[in-house]
């Protein structure tokens, strides 16, 4: 295993940093975290089948609305919160967006789990439409390329993305403990990449606790080839006995073409270099599809990645982009601003797909990943991380399961106990005499260390083994949440805010379409110039 530390970082051990951060100003800096949530949800009809109509105009333009948009399909809504420093405000905002949406989609409901069901002909799945502007056409063409490359079914799987950053005072405190060989901005980017490396070492904890797709509807699998040894429950439920998150298995978001990319997370420059190479790496498989056939585009290009967004990863380094700026350009311009956690299934036990306790656990987990030493990774550790994640995804609740750590076998329960001890130290710093929420959250999830029935996947399988079909259970939840959201009281002021946002977004889209001066071919040529050129 590599033990090389990136230039600048942790001169103190985790325990030493905990001690350094135990004074009042440091604890305040530690408590100041910034969070945002992106929740995906399929629109479904009363029948339970996928909604095939266009994105409702009453919700605004999916191209330019900052809060309500679409992902792959016209049917796949995506709700985006602003940045919040308090958890209650974050989830209240998300709930208001859900409520406003459900109250304006004419009886349609939101599918409350990650894996779709009742899928008919895949060719009928409506690809998202963003209008006739060049940027809108490009967004649609990218999705058409995904269809040709991987099929439409994989693209209507839903997830929850959690955006996270820590306060400037915390970084200044950590910087004061470093050797100061680099400036603060570089130190911050290096620290976030340290967080990312530790996250990737430990990401298995998230599907273990929060994986919520141990079973799927048979209709989802019918058109796919899979060697997963499914068992059957009831009329149409397929499951693996110890699975946690089939969404994160080969059945869900995978791209074998990307396995050769070897994107490095050892530093921002290495990451950007790897991403640039990936964008320019041709794919013989995708070349067969063709780019422009008989005058019609099928994909943006025939490279392994059409654009950066196609790179599937359980975590991303991010910076808010300026208008027309690519993600890598933003990172190169200003360094890492926040990270995006992408390994979360939709939580079916929450009306908004994620709970307050989950957010608190993510706070603890991500702070630990930031503060713990984070050596650079090498190829053998990369293989180890991939093996651990696959084990948890497919058999995380298996009795006496073992994982690999530094080349040696370790019991899952033992590793979790060690991790929870560290998380407990951070919980003690975050909690106050009046509020022990973080310690309570940790105690709740600690029950799952020895009893997998306390995981989300364990709770789901307990319900399904009582005899209810997966689709029937999810449809019941969709009905329940529709009622809750229809009855949710939105103030007139909040309603007006959403109406104005919808109207403004439609006006912006029209203006974008008027302002285009280039042909689409010229626009694409211009877009792929600059950092994407080899």
Short mmCIF file of C-alpha atoms in Angstrom, two decimals:
data_model
loop_
_atom_site.label_atom_id
_atom_site.label_comp_id
_atom_site.label_asym_id
_atom_site.label_seq_id
_atom_site.Cartn_x
_atom_site.Cartn_y
_atom_site.Cartn_z
CA UNK A 1 0.00 0.00 0.00
CA UNK A 2 1.14 3.50 -0.79
CA UNK A 3 1.89 5.65 2.23
CA UNK A 4 2.92 8.78 0.31
CA UNK A 5 1.15 11.85 1.66
CA UNK A 6 0.25 14.65 -0.73
CA UNK A 7 2.22 17.84 -0.33
CA UNK A 8 0.85 20.07 2.50
CA UNK A 9 -1.64 17.93 4.35
CA UNK A 10 -2.12 16.53 7.78
CA UNK A 11 0.79 17.04 10.08
CA UNK A 12 -1.32 15.94 13.02
CA UNK A 13 -3.13 12.69 13.64
CA UNK A 14 -6.92 12.50 13.85
CA UNK A 15 -6.81 12.40 17.65
CA UNK A 16 -4.49 15.41 17.76
CA UNK A 17 -6.79 17.36 15.45
CA UNK A 18 -9.79 16.50 17.64
CA UNK A 19 -7.90 17.97 20.58
CA UNK A 20 -6.92 21.08 18.58
CA UNK A 21 -10.56 21.62 17.59
CA UNK A 22 -11.98 21.24 21.09
CA UNK A 23 -11.90 24.94 22.04
CA UNK A 24 -15.05 27.04 21.66
CA UNK A 25 -14.14 28.97 18.44
CA UNK A 26 -12.98 25.78 16.72
CA UNK A 27 -16.13 23.89 17.68
CA UNK A 28 -18.19 26.73 16.23
CA UNK A 29 -16.16 26.57 13.02
CA UNK A 30 -16.64 22.79 12.92
CA UNK A 31 -20.42 23.11 13.39
CA UNK A 32 -20.70 25.54 10.48
CA UNK A 33 -21.35 23.29 7.52
CA UNK A 34 -23.03 24.07 4.21
CA UNK A 35 -25.32 21.55 2.59
CA UNK A 36 -27.48 21.17 -0.47
CA UNK A 37 -29.60 18.29 -1.76
CA UNK A 38 -30.54 17.15 -5.27
CA UNK A 39 -33.33 14.59 -5.21
CA UNK A 40 -34.48 12.72 -8.33
CA UNK A 41 -38.00 11.29 -8.63
CA UNK A 42 -39.99 9.77 -11.47
CA UNK A 43 -43.42 11.17 -12.23
CA UNK A 44 -45.94 8.35 -12.42
CA UNK A 45 -49.59 8.12 -13.37
CA UNK A 46 -52.35 6.95 -11.04
CA UNK A 47 -51.91 3.51 -12.63
CA UNK A 48 -48.34 3.37 -11.37
CA UNK A 49 -46.91 3.51 -14.88
CA UNK A 50 -44.32 6.04 -15.99
CA UNK A 51 -45.73 9.44 -16.97
CA UNK A 52 -45.15 9.98 -20.70
CA UNK A 53 -46.28 13.60 -20.99
CA UNK A 54 -43.87 16.54 -21.30
CA UNK A 55 -42.39 18.27 -18.26
CA UNK A 56 -45.33 20.32 -16.89
CA UNK A 57 -45.07 23.94 -18.04
CA UNK A 58 -46.56 25.09 -14.74
CA UNK A 59 -43.27 23.98 -13.12
CA UNK A 60 -41.26 26.22 -15.43
CA UNK A 61 -38.38 25.54 -17.79
CA UNK A 62 -36.28 22.49 -16.97
CA UNK A 63 -33.38 24.22 -18.73
CA UNK A 64 -33.26 27.42 -16.67
CA UNK A 65 -35.16 26.77 -13.40
CA UNK A 66 -32.77 26.66 -10.43
CA UNK A 67 -34.97 24.45 -8.21
CA UNK A 68 -37.10 22.15 -10.40
CA UNK A 69 -35.56 20.52 -13.44
CA UNK A 70 -35.31 17.12 -15.15
CA UNK A 71 -32.51 14.64 -15.41
CA UNK A 72 -32.46 12.05 -18.20
CA UNK A 73 -36.16 11.87 -18.98
CA UNK A 74 -39.11 14.24 -19.20
CA UNK A 75 -40.53 11.99 -16.47
CA UNK A 76 -37.49 12.19 -14.18
CA UNK A 77 -37.84 15.28 -12.00
CA UNK A 78 -34.90 16.68 -10.08
CA UNK A 79 -35.42 18.95 -7.08
CA UNK A 80 -32.48 21.16 -6.10
CA UNK A 81 -32.21 23.07 -2.83
CA UNK A 82 -30.20 26.22 -2.28
CA UNK A 83 -27.28 25.97 0.15
CA UNK A 84 -28.26 25.80 3.83
CA UNK A 85 -26.25 25.84 7.04
CA UNK A 86 -29.10 24.37 9.12
CA UNK A 87 -30.54 20.92 8.53
CA UNK A 88 -34.14 21.78 9.34
CA UNK A 89 -34.21 24.64 6.84
CA UNK A 90 -32.64 22.41 4.18
CA UNK A 91 -35.25 19.67 4.50
CA UNK A 92 -38.14 22.12 4.89
CA UNK A 93 -37.10 23.77 1.63
CA UNK A 94 -36.93 20.39 -0.10
CA UNK A 95 -40.38 19.47 1.23
CA UNK A 96 -41.88 22.71 -0.03
CA UNK A 97 -40.54 22.00 -3.51
CA UNK A 98 -42.04 18.50 -3.38
CA UNK A 99 -45.37 19.87 -2.17
CA UNK A 100 -45.59 22.62 -4.78
CA UNK A 101 -44.78 20.11 -7.51
CA UNK A 102 -47.27 17.44 -6.43
CA UNK A 103 -49.98 20.09 -6.05
CA UNK A 104 -49.45 21.14 -9.68
CA UNK A 105 -49.05 17.90 -11.67
CA UNK A 106 -52.73 16.99 -11.96
CA UNK A 107 -52.92 13.85 -9.87
CA UNK A 108 -49.58 12.38 -10.91
CA UNK A 109 -47.39 11.02 -8.11
CA UNK A 110 -43.70 10.70 -7.34
CA UNK A 111 -42.11 7.25 -7.32
CA UNK A 112 -40.54 7.01 -3.83
CA UNK A 113 -37.68 4.54 -4.47
CA UNK A 114 -34.57 4.46 -6.64
CA UNK A 115 -35.44 1.59 -8.96
CA UNK A 116 -38.28 2.09 -11.47
CA UNK A 117 -41.14 -0.31 -11.96
CA UNK A 118 -43.93 -1.05 -14.44
CA UNK A 119 -41.64 -0.20 -17.33
CA UNK A 120 -43.23 -1.01 -20.67
CA UNK A 121 -41.38 -0.45 -23.93
CA UNK A 122 -38.03 1.21 -23.24
CA UNK A 123 -38.28 3.02 -26.58
CA UNK A 124 -41.26 4.92 -25.17
CA UNK A 125 -39.31 6.46 -22.28
CA UNK A 126 -39.38 10.19 -23.13
CA UNK A 127 -35.93 11.79 -23.30
CA UNK A 128 -35.79 15.21 -21.66
CA UNK A 129 -36.45 18.15 -23.98
CA UNK A 130 -34.82 21.51 -23.24
CA UNK A 131 -36.01 23.59 -26.19
CA UNK A 132 -34.37 24.86 -29.37
CA UNK A 133 -31.43 26.85 -27.97
CA UNK A 134 -28.00 25.41 -28.65
CA UNK A 135 -27.42 24.66 -24.98
CA UNK A 136 -30.85 22.99 -24.80
CA UNK A 137 -30.15 20.92 -27.91
CA UNK A 138 -26.80 19.85 -26.48
CA UNK A 139 -28.36 18.71 -23.20
CA UNK A 140 -30.86 16.59 -25.12
CA UNK A 141 -28.25 15.17 -27.51
CA UNK A 142 -26.08 14.16 -24.55
CA UNK A 143 -29.05 12.15 -23.24
CA UNK A 144 -29.70 10.62 -26.65
CA UNK A 145 -26.07 9.52 -26.60
CA UNK A 146 -26.64 7.89 -23.21
CA UNK A 147 -29.59 6.00 -24.70
CA UNK A 148 -27.52 4.62 -27.56
CA UNK A 149 -24.66 3.76 -25.22
CA UNK A 150 -26.38 2.20 -22.21
CA UNK A 151 -30.09 2.04 -22.93
CA UNK A 152 -32.85 4.21 -21.50
CA UNK A 153 -33.68 1.98 -18.55
CA UNK A 154 -30.48 2.68 -16.63
CA UNK A 155 -31.10 6.39 -17.00
CA UNK A 156 -34.41 6.45 -15.11
CA UNK A 157 -32.91 5.14 -11.89
CA UNK A 158 -33.24 7.79 -9.16
CA UNK A 159 -30.83 8.84 -6.45
CA UNK A 160 -30.13 11.56 -3.93
CA UNK A 161 -27.03 13.76 -4.21
CA UNK A 162 -25.70 15.51 -1.10
CA UNK A 163 -23.52 18.59 -1.51
CA UNK A 164 -21.25 19.45 1.40
CA UNK A 165 -18.62 22.00 2.40
CA UNK A 166 -17.09 23.25 5.63
CA UNK A 167 -16.45 26.76 6.88
CA UNK A 168 -13.54 29.03 5.99
CA UNK A 169 -12.67 29.41 9.73
CA UNK A 170 -12.31 25.64 10.01
CA UNK A 171 -9.93 25.54 7.06
CA UNK A 172 -7.98 28.45 8.53
CA UNK A 173 -7.63 26.53 11.79
CA UNK A 174 -6.50 23.38 9.98
CA UNK A 175 -4.13 25.44 7.84
CA UNK A 176 -2.54 26.86 10.99
CA UNK A 177 -1.59 23.31 12.02
CA UNK A 178 0.02 22.55 8.63
CA UNK A 179 3.53 23.32 7.41
CA UNK A 180 2.11 26.13 5.19
CA UNK A 181 4.21 25.05 2.20
CA UNK A 182 1.29 25.95 -0.06
CA UNK A 183 -1.21 28.80 0.04
CA UNK A 184 -4.60 28.49 1.71
CA UNK A 185 -6.51 27.97 -1.56
CA UNK A 186 -4.30 25.05 -2.58
CA UNK A 187 -4.47 23.71 0.98
CA UNK A 188 -8.28 23.70 0.79
CA UNK A 189 -8.32 21.83 -2.52
CA UNK A 190 -5.80 19.31 -1.19
CA UNK A 191 -7.87 18.86 1.95
CA UNK A 192 -11.02 18.18 -0.08
CA UNK A 193 -9.15 15.63 -2.18
CA UNK A 194 -7.98 14.03 1.06
CA UNK A 195 -11.63 13.86 2.08
CA UNK A 196 -12.48 12.27 -1.28
CA UNK A 197 -9.80 9.58 -0.94
CA UNK A 198 -10.98 8.65 2.56
CA UNK A 199 -14.59 8.70 1.40
CA UNK A 200 -13.73 6.24 -1.36
CA UNK A 201 -12.00 3.99 1.19
CA UNK A 202 -15.06 4.03 3.42
CA UNK A 203 -17.95 4.62 1.03
CA UNK A 204 -19.20 1.09 1.68
CA UNK A 205 -20.70 2.37 4.94
CA UNK A 206 -23.30 4.37 2.99
CA UNK A 207 -24.90 1.51 1.02
CA UNK A 208 -24.63 -0.64 4.15
CA UNK A 209 -26.67 1.77 6.27
CA UNK A 210 -28.68 3.61 3.60
CA UNK A 211 -28.87 1.26 0.62
CA UNK A 212 -32.58 0.94 -0.08
CA UNK A 213 -32.74 -1.19 -3.22
CA UNK A 214 -32.24 -4.82 -2.12
CA UNK A 215 -35.15 -5.83 -4.38
CA UNK A 216 -36.57 -4.74 -7.72
CA UNK A 217 -39.67 -5.28 -9.80
CA UNK A 218 -39.30 -8.13 -12.26
CA UNK A 219 -40.35 -5.75 -15.04
CA UNK A 220 -37.12 -3.79 -14.55
CA UNK A 221 -34.93 -6.83 -15.20
CA UNK A 222 -36.89 -8.43 -18.02
CA UNK A 223 -34.99 -6.70 -20.83
CA UNK A 224 -31.55 -6.92 -19.25
CA UNK A 225 -28.94 -9.63 -19.24
CA UNK A 226 -27.61 -10.21 -15.74
CA UNK A 227 -25.76 -12.97 -13.96
CA UNK A 228 -26.98 -11.86 -10.54
CA UNK A 229 -28.49 -14.90 -8.76
CA UNK A 230 -31.90 -13.40 -8.09
CA UNK A 231 -34.50 -15.06 -5.92
CA UNK A 232 -38.21 -14.37 -6.33
CA UNK A 233 -40.83 -13.21 -3.85
CA UNK A 234 -44.56 -13.05 -4.50
CA UNK A 235 -45.75 -12.31 -8.02
CA UNK A 236 -42.97 -10.13 -9.35
CA UNK A 237 -40.30 -9.19 -6.81
CA UNK A 238 -36.68 -10.13 -7.48
CA UNK A 239 -34.09 -9.80 -4.71
CA UNK A 240 -30.72 -10.90 -3.44
CA UNK A 241 -30.85 -12.22 0.14
CA UNK A 242 -28.17 -9.92 1.55
CA UNK A 243 -28.11 -7.06 -1.00
CA UNK A 244 -28.24 -3.44 0.09
CA UNK A 245 -28.21 -1.32 -3.08
CA UNK A 246 -28.87 -2.94 -6.45
CA UNK A 247 -28.88 0.62 -7.79
CA UNK A 248 -25.11 0.62 -7.26
CA UNK A 249 -24.56 -2.86 -8.72
CA UNK A 250 -23.90 -3.82 -12.34
CA UNK A 251 -27.68 -3.71 -12.73
CA UNK A 252 -27.65 0.04 -12.14
CA UNK A 253 -25.16 2.79 -12.88
CA UNK A 254 -22.22 1.13 -14.56
CA UNK A 255 -19.96 1.87 -17.49
CA UNK A 256 -17.40 -0.80 -18.21
CA UNK A 257 -15.81 1.42 -20.84
CA UNK A 258 -14.76 3.75 -18.01
CA UNK A 259 -12.83 1.08 -16.12
CA UNK A 260 -9.71 1.91 -18.15
CA UNK A 261 -9.71 5.61 -17.24
CA UNK A 262 -7.94 5.44 -13.86
CA UNK A 263 -8.84 8.98 -12.85
CA UNK A 264 -6.55 9.94 -9.96
CA UNK A 265 -7.81 11.64 -6.79
CA UNK A 266 -4.34 12.19 -5.38
CA UNK A 267 -4.40 15.91 -6.21
CA UNK A 268 -6.44 18.44 -8.16
CA UNK A 269 -3.86 18.72 -10.99
CA UNK A 270 -3.76 14.92 -11.38
CA UNK A 271 -7.56 14.76 -11.38
CA UNK A 272 -7.84 17.47 -14.03
CA UNK A 273 -5.16 15.82 -16.16
CA UNK A 274 -7.00 12.49 -15.95
CA UNK A 275 -10.35 14.06 -16.79
CA UNK A 276 -8.91 15.86 -19.81
CA UNK A 277 -7.42 12.59 -21.06
CA UNK A 278 -10.73 10.79 -20.52
CA UNK A 279 -12.69 13.39 -22.48
CA UNK A 280 -10.34 12.87 -25.41
CA UNK A 281 -10.07 9.07 -25.23
CA UNK A 282 -11.80 7.40 -28.21
CA UNK A 283 -14.02 4.35 -27.75
CA UNK A 284 -14.16 1.68 -30.43
CA UNK A 285 -17.49 0.52 -29.03
CA UNK A 286 -19.12 3.95 -29.15
CA UNK A 287 -17.56 4.65 -32.55
CA UNK A 288 -19.82 1.90 -33.95
CA UNK A 289 -22.89 3.93 -32.94
CA UNK A 290 -21.83 6.80 -35.15
CA UNK A 291 -21.87 10.48 -34.21
CA UNK A 292 -23.79 12.05 -37.10
CA UNK A 293 -25.65 9.54 -39.22
CA UNK A 294 -27.60 10.64 -42.31
CA UNK A 295 -27.50 14.21 -41.06
CA UNK A 296 -28.81 13.43 -37.56
CA UNK A 297 -26.69 13.39 -34.40
CA UNK A 298 -26.73 10.27 -32.22
CA UNK A 299 -24.22 11.40 -29.58
CA UNK A 300 -21.95 14.34 -28.88
CA UNK A 301 -18.84 12.38 -29.85
CA UNK A 302 -17.52 8.81 -29.86
CA UNK A 303 -15.18 9.19 -26.88
CA UNK A 304 -15.46 7.19 -23.66
CA UNK A 305 -16.97 10.29 -22.09
CA UNK A 306 -19.12 12.64 -24.17
CA UNK A 307 -18.73 15.27 -21.43
CA UNK A 308 -17.50 15.23 -17.83
CA UNK A 309 -20.96 14.49 -16.41
CA UNK A 310 -20.83 11.03 -17.97
CA UNK A 311 -18.06 9.99 -15.59
CA UNK A 312 -19.82 7.83 -13.01
CA UNK A 313 -18.34 8.27 -9.55
CA UNK A 314 -19.71 7.96 -6.00
CA UNK A 315 -18.26 11.40 -5.14
CA UNK A 316 -17.22 14.46 -7.12
CA UNK A 317 -15.10 17.54 -6.44
CA UNK A 318 -17.13 20.61 -7.41
CA UNK A 319 -17.11 24.37 -7.78
CA UNK A 320 -20.05 26.50 -8.87
CA UNK A 321 -19.58 27.16 -12.57
CA UNK A 322 -19.85 30.53 -14.26
CA UNK A 323 -22.10 30.84 -17.31
CA UNK A 324 -20.76 28.62 -20.10
CA UNK A 325 -17.99 27.22 -17.89
CA UNK A 326 -17.24 23.50 -17.74
CA UNK A 327 -16.81 21.74 -14.34
CA UNK A 328 -13.07 21.20 -14.88
CA UNK A 329 -12.60 24.83 -15.89
CA UNK A 330 -14.25 25.98 -12.67
CA UNK A 331 -12.03 23.69 -10.58
CA UNK A 332 -8.91 24.88 -12.40
CA UNK A 333 -9.96 28.51 -11.94
CA UNK A 334 -10.74 28.49 -8.22
CA UNK A 335 -10.03 25.09 -6.69
CA UNK A 336 -12.50 22.82 -4.91
CA UNK A 337 -15.47 24.60 -3.32
CA UNK A 338 -17.54 21.62 -2.17
CA UNK A 339 -17.99 17.90 -2.70
CA UNK A 340 -20.98 16.00 -4.05
CA UNK A 341 -21.90 12.65 -2.48
CA UNK A 342 -23.54 10.44 -5.12
CA UNK A 343 -23.87 7.06 -3.37
CA UNK A 344 -27.30 7.55 -1.77
CA UNK A 345 -30.41 5.61 -2.71
CA UNK A 346 -33.75 7.34 -2.35
CA UNK A 347 -34.92 6.63 1.22
CA UNK A 348 -38.45 5.21 0.83
CA UNK A 349 -39.27 5.93 4.48
CA UNK A 350 -38.95 9.70 3.90
CA UNK A 351 -41.41 11.79 1.91
CA UNK A 352 -38.44 13.74 0.47
CA UNK A 353 -36.11 10.76 -0.03
CA UNK A 354 -33.66 11.57 2.78
CA UNK A 355 -34.02 12.03 6.54
CA UNK A 356 -32.58 14.43 9.08
CA UNK A 357 -30.71 11.58 10.77
CA UNK A 358 -29.09 10.66 7.46
CA UNK A 359 -27.89 14.25 7.02
CA UNK A 360 -26.39 14.24 10.53
CA UNK A 361 -24.62 10.96 9.85
CA UNK A 362 -23.26 12.35 6.58
CA UNK A 363 -21.97 15.40 8.49
CA UNK A 364 -20.06 13.14 10.89
CA UNK A 365 -18.79 10.83 8.18
CA UNK A 366 -17.57 13.58 5.86
CA UNK A 367 -15.90 15.52 8.68
CA UNK A 368 -14.08 12.34 9.67
CA UNK A 369 -12.97 11.83 6.06
CA UNK A 370 -11.65 15.40 6.09
CA UNK A 371 -9.77 15.16 9.40
CA UNK A 372 -8.32 11.65 9.13
CA UNK A 373 -4.92 11.14 7.48
CA UNK A 374 -5.43 10.42 3.79
CA UNK A 375 -2.49 8.81 2.00
CA UNK A 376 -2.47 8.79 -1.77
CA UNK A 377 -3.96 5.68 -3.35
CA UNK A 378 -2.28 3.22 -5.66
CA UNK A 379 -3.64 0.57 -8.02
CA UNK A 380 -3.86 -2.20 -5.42
CA UNK A 381 -5.85 -0.01 -3.05
CA UNK A 382 -8.14 1.07 -5.89
CA UNK A 383 -8.92 -2.61 -6.51
CA UNK A 384 -9.48 -3.13 -2.79
CA UNK A 385 -11.93 -0.22 -2.59
CA UNK A 386 -13.88 -1.49 -5.59
CA UNK A 387 -14.04 -5.00 -4.11
CA UNK A 388 -15.30 -3.73 -0.75
CA UNK A 389 -18.02 -1.62 -2.32
CA UNK A 390 -19.20 -4.50 -4.51
CA UNK A 391 -19.30 -6.83 -1.50
CA UNK A 392 -21.49 -4.44 0.49
CA UNK A 393 -23.78 -3.66 -2.44
CA UNK A 394 -24.48 -7.33 -3.21
CA UNK A 395 -24.17 -9.01 0.20
CA UNK A 396 -23.70 -6.32 2.84
CA UNK A 397 -26.08 -7.96 5.33
CA UNK A 398 -24.44 -11.38 5.05
CA UNK A 399 -23.51 -12.78 8.51
CA UNK A 400 -19.81 -12.52 9.37
CA UNK A 401 -19.00 -10.60 6.18
CA UNK A 402 -15.37 -9.54 5.84
CA UNK A 403 -13.79 -6.74 3.81
CA UNK A 404 -10.22 -5.91 2.85
CA UNK A 405 -8.15 -3.24 4.56
CA UNK A 406 -4.51 -2.64 3.66
CA UNK A 407 -4.40 -6.06 2.05
CA UNK A 408 -5.75 -7.91 5.07
CA UNK A 409 -9.18 -9.30 5.84
CA UNK A 410 -11.21 -7.50 8.50
CA UNK A 411 -14.70 -8.24 9.81
CA UNK A 412 -17.25 -5.66 8.70
CA UNK A 413 -18.56 -5.30 12.26
CA UNK A 414 -15.06 -4.67 13.65
CA UNK A 415 -14.30 -2.00 11.04
CA UNK A 416 -17.65 -0.34 11.71
CA UNK A 417 -17.04 -0.27 15.46
CA UNK A 418 -13.67 1.42 14.93
CA UNK A 419 -15.23 3.95 12.54
CA UNK A 420 -18.12 4.70 14.90
CA UNK A 421 -15.66 5.36 17.71
CA UNK A 422 -14.02 8.05 15.59
CA UNK A 423 -17.39 9.46 14.56
CA UNK A 424 -18.31 9.62 18.24
CA UNK A 425 -15.36 11.93 18.91
CA UNK A 426 -16.64 14.31 16.26
CA UNK A 427 -20.22 14.04 17.57
CA UNK A 428 -18.96 15.16 20.98
CA UNK A 429 -17.47 18.29 19.40
CA UNK A 430 -20.61 19.10 17.41
CA UNK A 431 -23.13 18.55 20.19
CA UNK A 432 -23.84 21.04 22.95
CA UNK A 433 -25.00 20.57 26.53
CA UNK A 434 -28.55 21.31 25.36
CA UNK A 435 -28.54 19.35 22.10
CA UNK A 436 -27.11 15.84 21.74
CA UNK A 437 -28.56 15.20 18.26
CA UNK A 438 -25.35 13.89 16.70
CA UNK A 439 -24.70 11.43 19.50
CA UNK A 440 -28.32 10.25 19.35
CA UNK A 441 -28.06 9.77 15.60
CA UNK A 442 -24.86 7.77 15.97
CA UNK A 443 -26.37 5.57 18.69
CA UNK A 444 -29.34 4.87 16.42
CA UNK A 445 -27.21 3.74 13.48
CA UNK A 446 -24.81 1.83 15.73
CA UNK A 447 -27.60 -0.73 16.21
CA UNK A 448 -26.97 -1.81 12.60
CA UNK A 449 -23.38 -2.87 13.37
CA UNK A 450 -24.49 -6.16 14.87
CA UNK A 451 -28.01 -6.35 13.47
CA UNK A 452 -28.40 -5.65 9.71
CA UNK A 453 -32.18 -5.56 10.17
CA UNK A 454 -31.66 -1.98 11.37
CA UNK A 455 -30.32 -0.95 7.94
CA UNK A 456 -32.75 0.49 5.39
CA UNK A 457 -32.34 -2.57 3.16
CA UNK A 458 -32.96 -4.85 6.14
CA UNK A 459 -36.16 -3.00 7.02
CA UNK A 460 -37.35 -3.23 3.41
CA UNK A 461 -36.68 -6.96 3.15
CA UNK A 462 -38.54 -7.55 6.42
CA UNK A 463 -41.59 -5.88 4.88
CA UNK A 464 -41.33 -7.75 1.59
CA UNK A 465 -40.88 -11.11 3.27
CA UNK A 466 -44.21 -10.53 4.98
CA UNK A 467 -45.71 -11.22 1.56
CA UNK A 468 -46.21 -7.86 -0.14
CA UNK A 469 -44.86 -7.38 -3.68
CA UNK A 470 -42.22 -4.69 -4.16
CA UNK A 471 -44.29 -2.78 -6.70
CA UNK A 472 -47.39 -2.97 -4.53
CA UNK A 473 -45.46 -1.70 -1.50
CA UNK A 474 -43.91 1.20 -3.40
CA UNK A 475 -47.24 2.15 -4.99
CA UNK A 476 -48.75 2.31 -1.50
CA UNK A 477 -45.97 4.65 -0.38
CA UNK A 478 -46.51 6.82 -3.46
CA UNK A 479 -50.19 7.16 -2.55
CA UNK A 480 -49.35 7.95 1.07
CA UNK A 481 -46.80 10.62 0.17
CA UNK A 482 -49.06 12.14 -2.47
CA UNK A 483 -51.73 12.64 0.21
CA UNK A 484 -49.19 14.17 2.62
CA UNK A 485 -47.84 16.57 -0.02
CA UNK A 486 -51.27 17.54 -1.33
CA UNK A 487 -52.28 18.44 2.23
CA UNK A 488 -49.03 20.25 3.00
CA UNK A 489 -49.80 23.90 3.73
CA UNK A 490 -47.83 26.27 1.52
CA UNK A 491 -48.15 29.96 2.35
CA UNK A 492 -49.33 32.33 -0.35
CA UNK A 493 -45.89 33.97 -0.31
CA UNK A 494 -44.17 30.63 -0.97
CA UNK A 495 -46.62 29.79 -3.76
CA UNK A 496 -45.91 33.13 -5.42
CA UNK A 497 -42.16 32.53 -5.18
CA UNK A 498 -42.48 29.22 -7.05
CA UNK A 499 -44.87 30.73 -9.62
CA UNK A 500 -42.48 33.62 -10.26
CA UNK A 501 -39.51 31.25 -10.52
CA UNK A 502 -41.42 29.17 -13.09
CA UNK A 503 -42.42 32.25 -15.12
CA UNK A 504 -38.91 33.71 -14.98
CA UNK A 505 -37.37 30.42 -16.11
CA UNK A 506 -39.67 30.23 -19.14
CA UNK A 507 -38.76 33.82 -20.06
CA UNK A 508 -35.04 33.01 -19.72
CA UNK A 509 -35.39 30.00 -22.02
CA UNK A 510 -37.12 32.08 -24.70
CA UNK A 511 -34.37 34.70 -24.44
CA UNK A 512 -31.65 32.05 -24.76
CA UNK A 513 -33.30 30.77 -27.90
CA UNK A 514 -33.46 34.31 -29.36
CA UNK A 515 -29.84 35.08 -28.48
CA UNK A 516 -28.25 32.14 -30.33
CA UNK A 517 -26.04 33.34 -33.16
CA UNK A 518 -24.24 30.10 -34.03
CA UNK A 519 -25.47 27.01 -35.82
CA UNK A 520 -25.58 23.90 -33.62
CA UNK A 521 -22.55 22.46 -35.42
CA UNK A 522 -20.61 25.66 -34.72
CA UNK A 523 -21.75 25.63 -31.10
CA UNK A 524 -20.50 22.07 -30.55
CA UNK A 525 -17.15 22.84 -32.20
CA UNK A 526 -16.75 25.87 -29.95
CA UNK A 527 -17.81 23.97 -26.82
CA UNK A 528 -15.19 21.27 -27.20
CA UNK A 529 -12.34 23.72 -27.74
CA UNK A 530 -10.08 24.83 -24.91
CA UNK A 531 -9.48 22.45 -21.97
CA UNK A 532 -11.08 19.56 -23.83
CA UNK A 533 -8.52 19.72 -26.62
CA UNK A 534 -5.60 17.32 -26.30
#
